[in-house]
CSV table of C-alpha atoms and ligand atoms in Angstrom, one decimal:
chain,number,residue,atom,x,y,z
A,65,UNK,CA,0.1,-0.3,0.2
A,66,UNK,CA,0.9,3.6,-0.8
A,67,UNK,CA,2.3,5.8,2.3
A,68,UNK,CA,0.6,8.5,3.1
A,69,UNK,CA,1.9,12.5,2.6
A,70,UNK,CA,1.0,15.8,3.1
A,71,UNK,CA,1.7,18.7,1.1
A,72,UNK,CA,2.0,22.0,2.3
A,73,UNK,CA,1.4,25.4,0.6
A,74,UNK,CA,0.6,23.1,-2.3
A,75,UNK,CA,0.4,26.2,-5.0
A,76,UNK,CA,4.2,26.5,-4.5
A,77,UNK,CA,6.4,26.6,-7.8
A,78,UNK,CA,8.9,24.5,-7.1
A,79,UNK,CA,8.1,21.0,-5.9
A,80,UNK,CA,11.0,19.2,-2.1
A,81,UNK,CA,9.6,16.1,-1.0
A,82,UNK,CA,11.1,15.6,2.8
A,83,UNK,CA,10.4,11.5,3.5
A,84,UNK,CA,9.6,11.6,7.0
A,85,UNK,CA,8.4,13.8,9.8
A,86,UNK,CA,9.9,16.8,11.1
A,87,UNK,CA,10.3,18.4,14.4
A,88,UNK,CA,9.4,21.7,14.3
A,89,UNK,CA,8.3,24.5,12.2
A,90,UNK,CA,11.0,27.1,10.8
A,91,UNK,CA,12.2,24.5,8.4
A,92,UNK,CA,8.8,24.4,6.4
A,93,UNK,CA,9.1,28.1,7.0
A,94,UNK,CA,11.5,28.4,5.0
A,95,UNK,CA,11.1,26.5,2.4
A,96,UNK,CA,7.7,28.3,2.1
A,97,UNK,CA,9.5,31.7,1.3
A,98,UNK,CA,11.5,29.8,-0.6
A,99,UNK,CA,8.3,29.5,-3.3
A,100,UNK,CA,8.2,25.7,-2.3
A,101,UNK,CA,5.1,22.7,-2.4
A,102,UNK,CA,6.4,20.6,0.2
A,103,UNK,CA,5.7,17.2,0.0
A,104,UNK,CA,6.0,15.4,3.6
A,105,UNK,CA,5.5,11.4,3.9
A,106,UNK,CA,3.4,10.5,7.2
A,107,UNK,CA,4.9,6.7,7.3
A,108,UNK,CA,7.6,6.2,10.1
A,109,UNK,CA,8.5,3.0,7.6
A,110,UNK,CA,11.8,2.8,6.5
A,111,UNK,CA,11.5,4.7,2.5
A,112,UNK,CA,13.1,2.4,-0.4
A,113,UNK,CA,15.4,3.2,-3.2
A,114,UNK,CA,11.9,2.8,-5.6
A,115,UNK,CA,9.8,4.8,-3.7
A,116,UNK,CA,11.7,7.2,-3.6
A,117,UNK,CA,11.8,7.5,-6.6
A,118,UNK,CA,8.3,6.9,-7.3
A,119,UNK,CA,7.6,9.8,-5.2
A,120,UNK,CA,10.2,12.2,-7.2
A,121,UNK,CA,8.6,11.5,-10.2
A,122,UNK,CA,8.6,13.4,-13.3
A,123,UNK,CA,9.4,17.0,-11.8
A,124,UNK,CA,11.3,17.4,-8.1
A,125,UNK,CA,13.4,19.9,-6.9
A,126,UNK,CA,14.8,19.1,-4.3
A,127,UNK,CA,14.6,16.2,-1.0
A,128,UNK,CA,15.5,15.9,2.9
A,129,UNK,CA,16.7,12.7,3.0
A,130,UNK,CA,16.8,10.3,6.0
A,131,UNK,CA,19.9,8.2,7.7
A,132,UNK,CA,18.1,5.1,7.5
A,133,UNK,CA,17.8,5.3,2.9
A,134,UNK,CA,20.3,4.0,0.6
A,135,UNK,CA,21.6,7.6,-1.4
A,136,UNK,CA,23.1,5.7,-4.5
A,137,UNK,CA,24.2,7.0,-7.8
A,138,UNK,CA,20.9,5.8,-9.2
A,139,UNK,CA,18.4,7.5,-6.6
A,140,UNK,CA,20.6,10.6,-7.0
A,141,UNK,CA,20.7,10.6,-10.7
A,142,UNK,CA,17.0,10.2,-10.9
A,143,UNK,CA,16.6,13.6,-8.4
A,144,UNK,CA,18.7,15.3,-11.6
A,145,UNK,CA,17.1,13.6,-13.7
A,146,UNK,CA,13.5,15.0,-12.3
A,147,UNK,CA,15.0,18.8,-12.3
A,148,UNK,CA,16.3,18.0,-8.9
A,149,UNK,CA,19.2,20.3,-7.9
A,150,UNK,CA,18.8,20.1,-4.1
A,151,UNK,CA,19.6,17.3,-1.5
A,152,UNK,CA,19.9,17.6,2.6
A,153,UNK,CA,20.0,14.8,4.5
A,154,UNK,CA,18.7,15.0,7.7
A,155,UNK,CA,21.9,14.3,10.4
A,156,UNK,CA,25.2,15.3,10.5
A,157,UNK,CA,26.9,11.1,9.3
A,158,UNK,CA,26.8,10.6,6.0
A,159,UNK,CA,27.5,7.2,5.1
A,160,UNK,CA,24.6,6.3,3.6
A,161,UNK,CA,24.9,8.8,1.0
A,162,UNK,CA,26.5,7.9,-2.3
A,163,UNK,CA,28.3,11.6,-2.6
A,164,UNK,CA,30.7,10.9,-5.7
A,165,UNK,CA,26.9,9.9,-6.9
A,166,UNK,CA,26.0,13.3,-6.2
A,167,UNK,CA,28.5,15.3,-7.4
A,168,UNK,CA,28.2,13.5,-10.9
A,169,UNK,CA,24.9,14.5,-11.1
A,170,UNK,CA,25.2,18.1,-10.0
A,171,UNK,CA,23.2,18.1,-6.8
A,172,UNK,CA,25.2,19.3,-4.2
A,173,UNK,CA,24.7,17.2,0.1
A,174,UNK,CA,23.2,19.2,2.7
A,175,UNK,CA,24.1,17.4,6.6
A,176,UNK,CA,23.6,19.6,9.8
A,177,UNK,CA,26.6,19.7,11.9
A,178,UNK,CA,27.0,21.7,14.6
A,179,UNK,CA,23.7,21.6,16.6
A,180,UNK,CA,24.2,18.2,17.4
A,181,UNK,CA,27.5,19.0,19.3
A,182,UNK,CA,26.8,19.1,22.4
A,183,UNK,CA,23.5,16.6,23.2
A,184,UNK,CA,25.5,13.4,20.8
A,185,UNK,CA,28.7,14.2,23.7
A,186,UNK,CA,26.2,14.0,26.6
A,187,UNK,CA,24.4,10.9,25.3
A,188,UNK,CA,27.5,9.4,25.4
A,189,UNK,CA,28.3,10.9,29.0
A,190,UNK,CA,25.2,8.9,29.6
A,191,UNK,CA,26.0,5.8,28.4
A,192,UNK,CA,29.2,6.3,29.9
A,193,UNK,CA,27.6,6.3,32.7
A,194,UNK,CA,24.4,3.7,32.8
A,195,UNK,CA,27.0,1.6,31.6
A,196,UNK,CA,29.2,2.2,34.5
A,197,UNK,CA,27.4,2.7,37.7
A,198,UNK,CA,25.0,0.0,35.9
A,199,UNK,CA,22.3,2.1,35.6
A,200,UNK,CA,19.4,0.3,34.0
A,201,UNK,CA,20.1,-3.0,35.8
A,202,UNK,CA,19.8,-1.6,38.4
A,203,UNK,CA,17.0,-0.4,38.0
A,204,UNK,CA,15.3,-3.5,36.7
A,205,UNK,CA,15.8,-5.1,39.7
A,206,UNK,CA,14.2,-2.0,41.8
A,207,UNK,CA,11.3,-3.2,39.5
A,208,UNK,CA,11.7,-6.7,39.9
A,209,UNK,CA,10.7,-5.9,43.7
A,210,UNK,CA,13.6,-7.1,44.8
A,211,UNK,CA,15.4,-5.1,46.5
A,212,UNK,CA,15.1,-5.6,50.1
A,213,UNK,CA,17.9,-3.9,51.8
A,214,UNK,CA,20.9,-1.9,51.6
A,215,UNK,CA,23.8,-4.0,50.9
A,216,UNK,CA,27.7,-3.2,51.6
A,217,UNK,CA,28.2,-4.8,47.8
A,218,UNK,CA,25.4,-4.4,46.1
A,219,UNK,CA,25.3,-3.0,41.8
A,220,UNK,CA,29.7,-1.9,42.1
A,221,UNK,CA,30.7,-0.1,39.2
A,222,UNK,CA,33.5,1.8,38.3
A,223,UNK,CA,34.7,5.3,39.6
A,224,UNK,CA,35.5,7.8,36.7
A,225,UNK,CA,36.7,10.4,39.3
A,226,UNK,CA,40.6,11.0,38.3
A,227,UNK,CA,40.2,7.7,35.7
A,228,UNK,CA,41.4,7.3,31.8
A,229,UNK,CA,39.4,8.6,28.7
A,230,UNK,CA,39.8,7.2,25.8
A,231,UNK,CA,37.9,8.6,22.9
A,232,UNK,CA,38.4,7.3,19.2
A,233,UNK,CA,38.1,9.8,16.6
A,234,UNK,CA,38.8,13.9,18.1
A,235,UNK,CA,36.5,15.9,15.9
A,236,UNK,CA,33.2,18.1,16.9
A,237,UNK,CA,31.7,15.4,18.9
A,238,UNK,CA,34.6,13.5,20.7
A,239,UNK,CA,36.3,16.4,21.5
A,240,UNK,CA,33.0,17.9,23.2
A,241,UNK,CA,32.5,14.4,25.0
A,242,UNK,CA,36.9,14.2,25.8
A,243,UNK,CA,35.4,18.3,27.7
A,244,UNK,CA,33.4,16.6,29.0
A,245,UNK,CA,34.6,14.0,31.0
A,246,UNK,CA,37.5,15.5,31.4
A,247,UNK,CA,36.3,19.2,32.9
A,248,UNK,CA,33.1,16.9,35.0
A,249,UNK,CA,35.5,14.1,36.2
A,250,UNK,CA,38.7,15.5,36.4
A,251,UNK,CA,40.0,12.5,34.3
A,252,UNK,CA,43.2,11.8,31.8
A,253,UNK,CA,42.4,12.0,28.4
A,254,UNK,CA,44.0,9.6,25.6
A,255,UNK,CA,43.0,10.1,22.1
A,256,UNK,CA,43.7,8.5,18.5
A,257,UNK,CA,43.3,11.1,16.1
A,258,UNK,CA,44.4,11.0,11.8
A,259,UNK,CA,44.5,14.8,13.4
A,260,UNK,CA,46.2,16.4,16.0
A,261,UNK,CA,42.9,18.7,18.2
A,262,UNK,CA,45.7,21.2,19.2
A,263,UNK,CA,42.5,23.6,20.8
A,264,UNK,CA,41.4,20.9,22.8
A,265,UNK,CA,45.0,20.1,24.1
A,266,UNK,CA,45.3,23.7,25.3
A,267,UNK,CA,42.1,23.6,27.1
A,268,UNK,CA,43.7,20.6,29.1
A,269,UNK,CA,46.5,22.0,29.6
A,270,UNK,CA,44.5,25.1,30.7
A,271,UNK,CA,42.3,23.8,32.7
A,272,UNK,CA,44.8,21.6,34.4
A,273,UNK,CA,46.7,24.3,35.6
A,274,UNK,CA,43.7,26.5,37.2
A,275,UNK,CA,43.1,22.7,38.9
A,276,UNK,CA,46.3,22.5,40.1
A,277,UNK,CA,45.9,26.6,40.7
A,278,UNK,CA,43.1,24.9,43.6
A,279,UNK,CA,45.2,22.5,44.9
A,280,UNK,CA,44.1,19.6,42.9
A,281,UNK,CA,46.0,17.3,40.8
A,282,UNK,CA,46.9,18.5,37.1
A,283,UNK,CA,45.0,16.1,34.4
A,284,UNK,CA,46.3,15.6,30.8
A,285,UNK,CA,45.7,14.9,27.6
A,286,UNK,CA,48.0,12.8,25.3
A,287,UNK,CA,47.6,11.7,21.7
A,288,UNK,CA,48.7,8.5,21.1
A,289,UNK,CA,50.2,7.4,18.0
A,290,UNK,CA,48.0,3.9,17.6
A,291,UNK,CA,44.4,3.2,18.6
A,292,UNK,CA,45.7,0.0,19.8
A,293,UNK,CA,48.0,2.6,23.0
A,294,UNK,CA,43.8,3.7,23.4
A,295,UNK,CA,42.9,0.9,24.2
A,296,UNK,CA,45.6,-0.7,25.9
A,297,UNK,CA,45.7,2.3,28.8
A,298,UNK,CA,41.8,3.7,29.3
A,299,UNK,CA,39.3,3.3,31.2
A,300,UNK,CA,36.5,4.5,28.8
A,301,UNK,CA,36.6,4.6,25.0
A,302,UNK,CA,34.1,6.2,23.1
A,303,UNK,CA,33.7,6.1,19.6
A,304,UNK,CA,33.8,8.8,17.4
A,305,UNK,CA,34.4,7.9,14.2
A,306,UNK,CA,32.6,8.5,10.7
A,307,UNK,CA,31.7,5.0,9.3
A,308,UNK,CA,33.4,4.2,5.6
A,309,UNK,CA,35.6,1.0,5.0
A,310,UNK,CA,38.8,2.1,7.0
A,311,UNK,CA,36.4,1.9,9.7
A,312,UNK,CA,34.1,-1.1,9.5
A,313,UNK,CA,34.5,-2.9,12.8
A,314,UNK,CA,37.6,-0.8,13.8
A,315,UNK,CA,36.9,-3.1,17.1
A,316,UNK,CA,36.9,-6.2,16.5
A,317,UNK,CA,37.7,-9.5,18.4
A,318,UNK,CA,41.3,-8.7,19.0
A,319,UNK,CA,40.9,-5.2,19.5
A,320,UNK,CA,38.1,-6.3,21.7
A,321,UNK,CA,41.3,-8.5,24.0
A,322,UNK,CA,43.6,-5.5,24.3
A,323,UNK,CA,41.1,-3.9,26.8
A,324,UNK,CA,41.1,-4.2,30.2
A,325,UNK,CA,39.1,-6.2,31.6
A,326,UNK,CA,36.6,-4.2,32.9
A,327,UNK,CA,36.7,-1.6,30.8
A,328,UNK,CA,33.2,0.0,28.8
A,329,UNK,CA,33.2,0.4,25.2
A,330,UNK,CA,30.8,3.2,24.7
A,331,UNK,CA,29.4,3.7,21.0
A,332,UNK,CA,27.6,7.3,19.4
A,333,UNK,CA,28.4,6.8,15.9
A,334,UNK,CA,27.8,4.0,13.7
A,335,UNK,CA,26.9,0.5,14.8
A,336,UNK,CA,28.8,-1.3,12.0
A,337,UNK,CA,32.2,0.3,13.6
A,338,UNK,CA,32.0,-2.2,16.5
A,339,UNK,CA,32.1,-5.7,15.3
A,340,UNK,CA,28.5,-6.8,16.9
A,341,UNK,CA,29.3,-10.6,16.8
A,342,UNK,CA,32.5,-9.7,18.6
A,343,UNK,CA,31.0,-7.5,21.1
A,344,UNK,CA,28.6,-10.2,22.4
A,345,UNK,CA,30.7,-12.7,23.2
A,346,UNK,CA,33.8,-10.6,24.5
A,347,UNK,CA,30.8,-8.9,27.2
A,348,UNK,CA,29.2,-12.9,27.8
A,349,UNK,CA,33.4,-14.4,28.4
A,350,UNK,CA,34.3,-10.9,30.4
A,351,UNK,CA,31.6,-9.4,32.5
A,352,UNK,CA,33.0,-6.7,34.7
A,353,UNK,CA,33.6,-5.6,31.0
A,354,UNK,CA,30.8,-2.5,29.7
A,355,UNK,CA,29.2,-1.5,27.0
A,356,UNK,CA,26.9,1.2,26.5
A,357,UNK,CA,25.6,1.4,22.1
A,358,UNK,CA,23.0,4.3,20.8
A,359,UNK,CA,24.3,2.8,17.8
A,360,UNK,CA,23.9,-1.1,16.5
A,361,UNK,CA,25.1,-2.5,13.2
A,362,UNK,CA,22.4,-3.5,11.5
A,363,UNK,CA,19.7,-0.6,12.7
A,364,UNK,CA,16.8,-1.6,13.8
A,365,UNK,CA,17.5,-5.4,14.8
A,366,UNK,CA,20.4,-6.4,17.1
A,367,UNK,CA,22.3,-9.2,17.1
A,368,UNK,CA,20.9,-12.4,18.7
A,369,UNK,CA,22.5,-12.3,22.2
A,370,UNK,CA,23.3,-8.6,22.8
A,371,UNK,CA,19.7,-8.3,24.9
A,372,UNK,CA,20.3,-11.2,27.0
A,373,UNK,CA,23.7,-9.4,28.1
A,374,UNK,CA,23.6,-7.4,31.5
A,375,UNK,CA,26.8,-5.8,30.7
A,376,UNK,CA,25.7,-3.9,28.0
A,377,UNK,CA,23.2,-0.4,27.5
A,378,UNK,CA,21.7,-0.2,24.4
A,379,UNK,CA,19.6,2.4,23.3
A,380,UNK,CA,17.8,2.8,19.4
A,381,UNK,CA,19.7,5.5,17.6
A,382,UNK,CA,19.0,8.7,19.9
A,383,UNK,CA,21.8,10.7,20.7
A,384,UNK,CA,21.0,13.5,18.8
A,385,UNK,CA,17.4,13.7,20.2
A,386,UNK,CA,16.8,16.7,22.0
A,387,UNK,CA,13.6,19.1,21.2
A,388,UNK,CA,15.8,21.5,20.4
A,389,UNK,CA,18.4,20.0,18.3
A,390,UNK,CA,16.2,17.8,16.2
A,391,UNK,CA,14.3,21.6,15.6
A,392,UNK,CA,17.4,22.3,14.8
A,393,UNK,CA,19.0,19.8,12.6
A,394,UNK,CA,15.0,20.0,10.4
A,395,UNK,CA,16.2,23.8,10.5
A,396,UNK,CA,19.4,23.4,9.2
A,397,UNK,CA,17.7,20.3,6.4
A,398,UNK,CA,15.6,23.0,5.3
A,399,UNK,CA,18.0,26.2,5.2
A,400,UNK,CA,20.2,23.8,2.7
A,401,UNK,CA,17.4,22.6,0.8
A,402,UNK,CA,16.4,25.9,0.1
A,403,UNK,CA,19.5,28.1,0.5
A,404,UNK,CA,20.5,26.3,-3.1
A,405,UNK,CA,17.2,26.3,-4.5
A,406,UNK,CA,17.6,29.9,-4.2
A,407,UNK,CA,21.2,30.1,-5.6
A,408,UNK,CA,22.9,30.9,-2.2
A,409,UNK,CA,26.5,30.6,-1.3
A,410,UNK,CA,26.7,26.7,-0.5
A,411,UNK,CA,29.0,27.3,3.0
A,412,UNK,CA,30.7,24.1,4.4
A,413,UNK,CA,30.6,26.7,8.0
A,414,UNK,CA,30.5,25.3,11.8
A,415,UNK,CA,28.3,28.1,12.9
A,416,UNK,CA,24.9,27.1,11.9
A,417,UNK,CA,23.6,28.7,14.7
A,418,UNK,CA,22.6,32.0,12.7
A,419,UNK,CA,20.0,29.7,11.0
A,420,UNK,CA,19.1,28.6,13.9
A,421,UNK,CA,16.8,32.3,15.0
A,422,UNK,CA,15.9,35.6,13.8
A,423,UNK,CA,16.9,36.6,10.0
A,424,UNK,CA,18.7,33.7,8.5
A,425,UNK,CA,21.7,34.4,6.4
A,426,UNK,CA,21.3,34.2,1.9
A,427,UNK,CA,23.2,31.4,2.2
A,428,UNK,CA,23.8,27.5,2.5
A,429,UNK,CA,24.4,26.4,6.3
A,430,UNK,CA,26.4,23.0,5.0
A,431,UNK,CA,27.1,21.7,1.7
A,432,UNK,CA,29.7,18.5,1.9
A,433,UNK,CA,30.8,18.7,-1.6
A,434,UNK,CA,30.7,22.6,-2.1
A,435,UNK,CA,34.7,22.3,-2.9
A,436,UNK,CA,33.8,19.6,-5.4
A,437,UNK,CA,31.1,21.6,-7.0
A,438,UNK,CA,33.3,24.3,-7.7
A,439,UNK,CA,31.2,26.2,-5.1
A,440,UNK,CA,34.0,27.1,-2.4
B,119,DGY,C1,23.7,11.7,13.0
B,119,DGY,O1,23.2,13.0,12.6
B,119,DGY,O2,24.3,11.3,12.4
B,119,DGY,C2,22.7,10.7,13.9
B,119,DGY,O3,23.3,9.6,13.6
B,119,DGY,C3,21.2,11.1,14.4
B,119,DGY,O4,21.4,12.8,14.5
């Protein structure tokens, strides 16, 4: 059966399709102001390539798509053939988008960075603590009416204060997580990234001096040579890489075996960065090891065995799910598409906040292939 679609501003001279309902109104106002008729799919089901192609039809100017859809070269060719010139994802990560295919079709690919940095990092912190302090296990215990009195050894977990946090991938979100863990819990930081994060290193150094000036122990920040070096020394390892061929199953059985037996692994990047079968086996054989997962390998499914593990906390890919953030993502996606359609310059700028309220700049906030399209 066909999906239901709602059409806003049906008289608009441009046609934009939006493959899921989005929160807030600003994104829609921006598209309407750009003279777009906006067709929104009302179904929660993931749209297949064929369903999106069918909806694009013979004429479509732009699309806002989702991370659950397969935006392959063929789909971009279809959009271009329908006269389409604009596409934005409603997400920062674009591993499901064939950017080269989009570029070949002449279509800019928008994404939504900046608004979800702290929000996603906060969820990584929440998962770190939920796993390390056994919050879900203990909650389940309470609800089952099994608490019959305080005991000295009940649900003992990890002490974070002064321990070592490892960050793999120290870009925007990884660095925000690192700062939260260092500032909040005086953890020492080790990180692995192809690039040095000088800003973060300086911050930790300045913060350390402040602590010392107040009579507290210093904290340290070290960029280690290899991923394995981080895995060996960290008490908590949080993953913040993109997903591509080089990071698929980055955390596998061999690397899990390098981690401390009572370490915590947190993944709020993309599920396939971790070999989930290997993780399940590792958690089974290492009951003191813990994992906090915002993402799983075969979303929405969990690999067999994950569900029965008390030492794993898992949530359904909600790290960016706060009202402010999800509305901000919608605004950026809307601004990307409206900006392209109005011929505004393509930006790849981190400072997206000016788009969120008041009069937005006459630009497209974030286009990942702007340079390839010759616009930067
Ligand atoms: C993203 O933006 O890539 C997240 O996974 C969803 O917010």
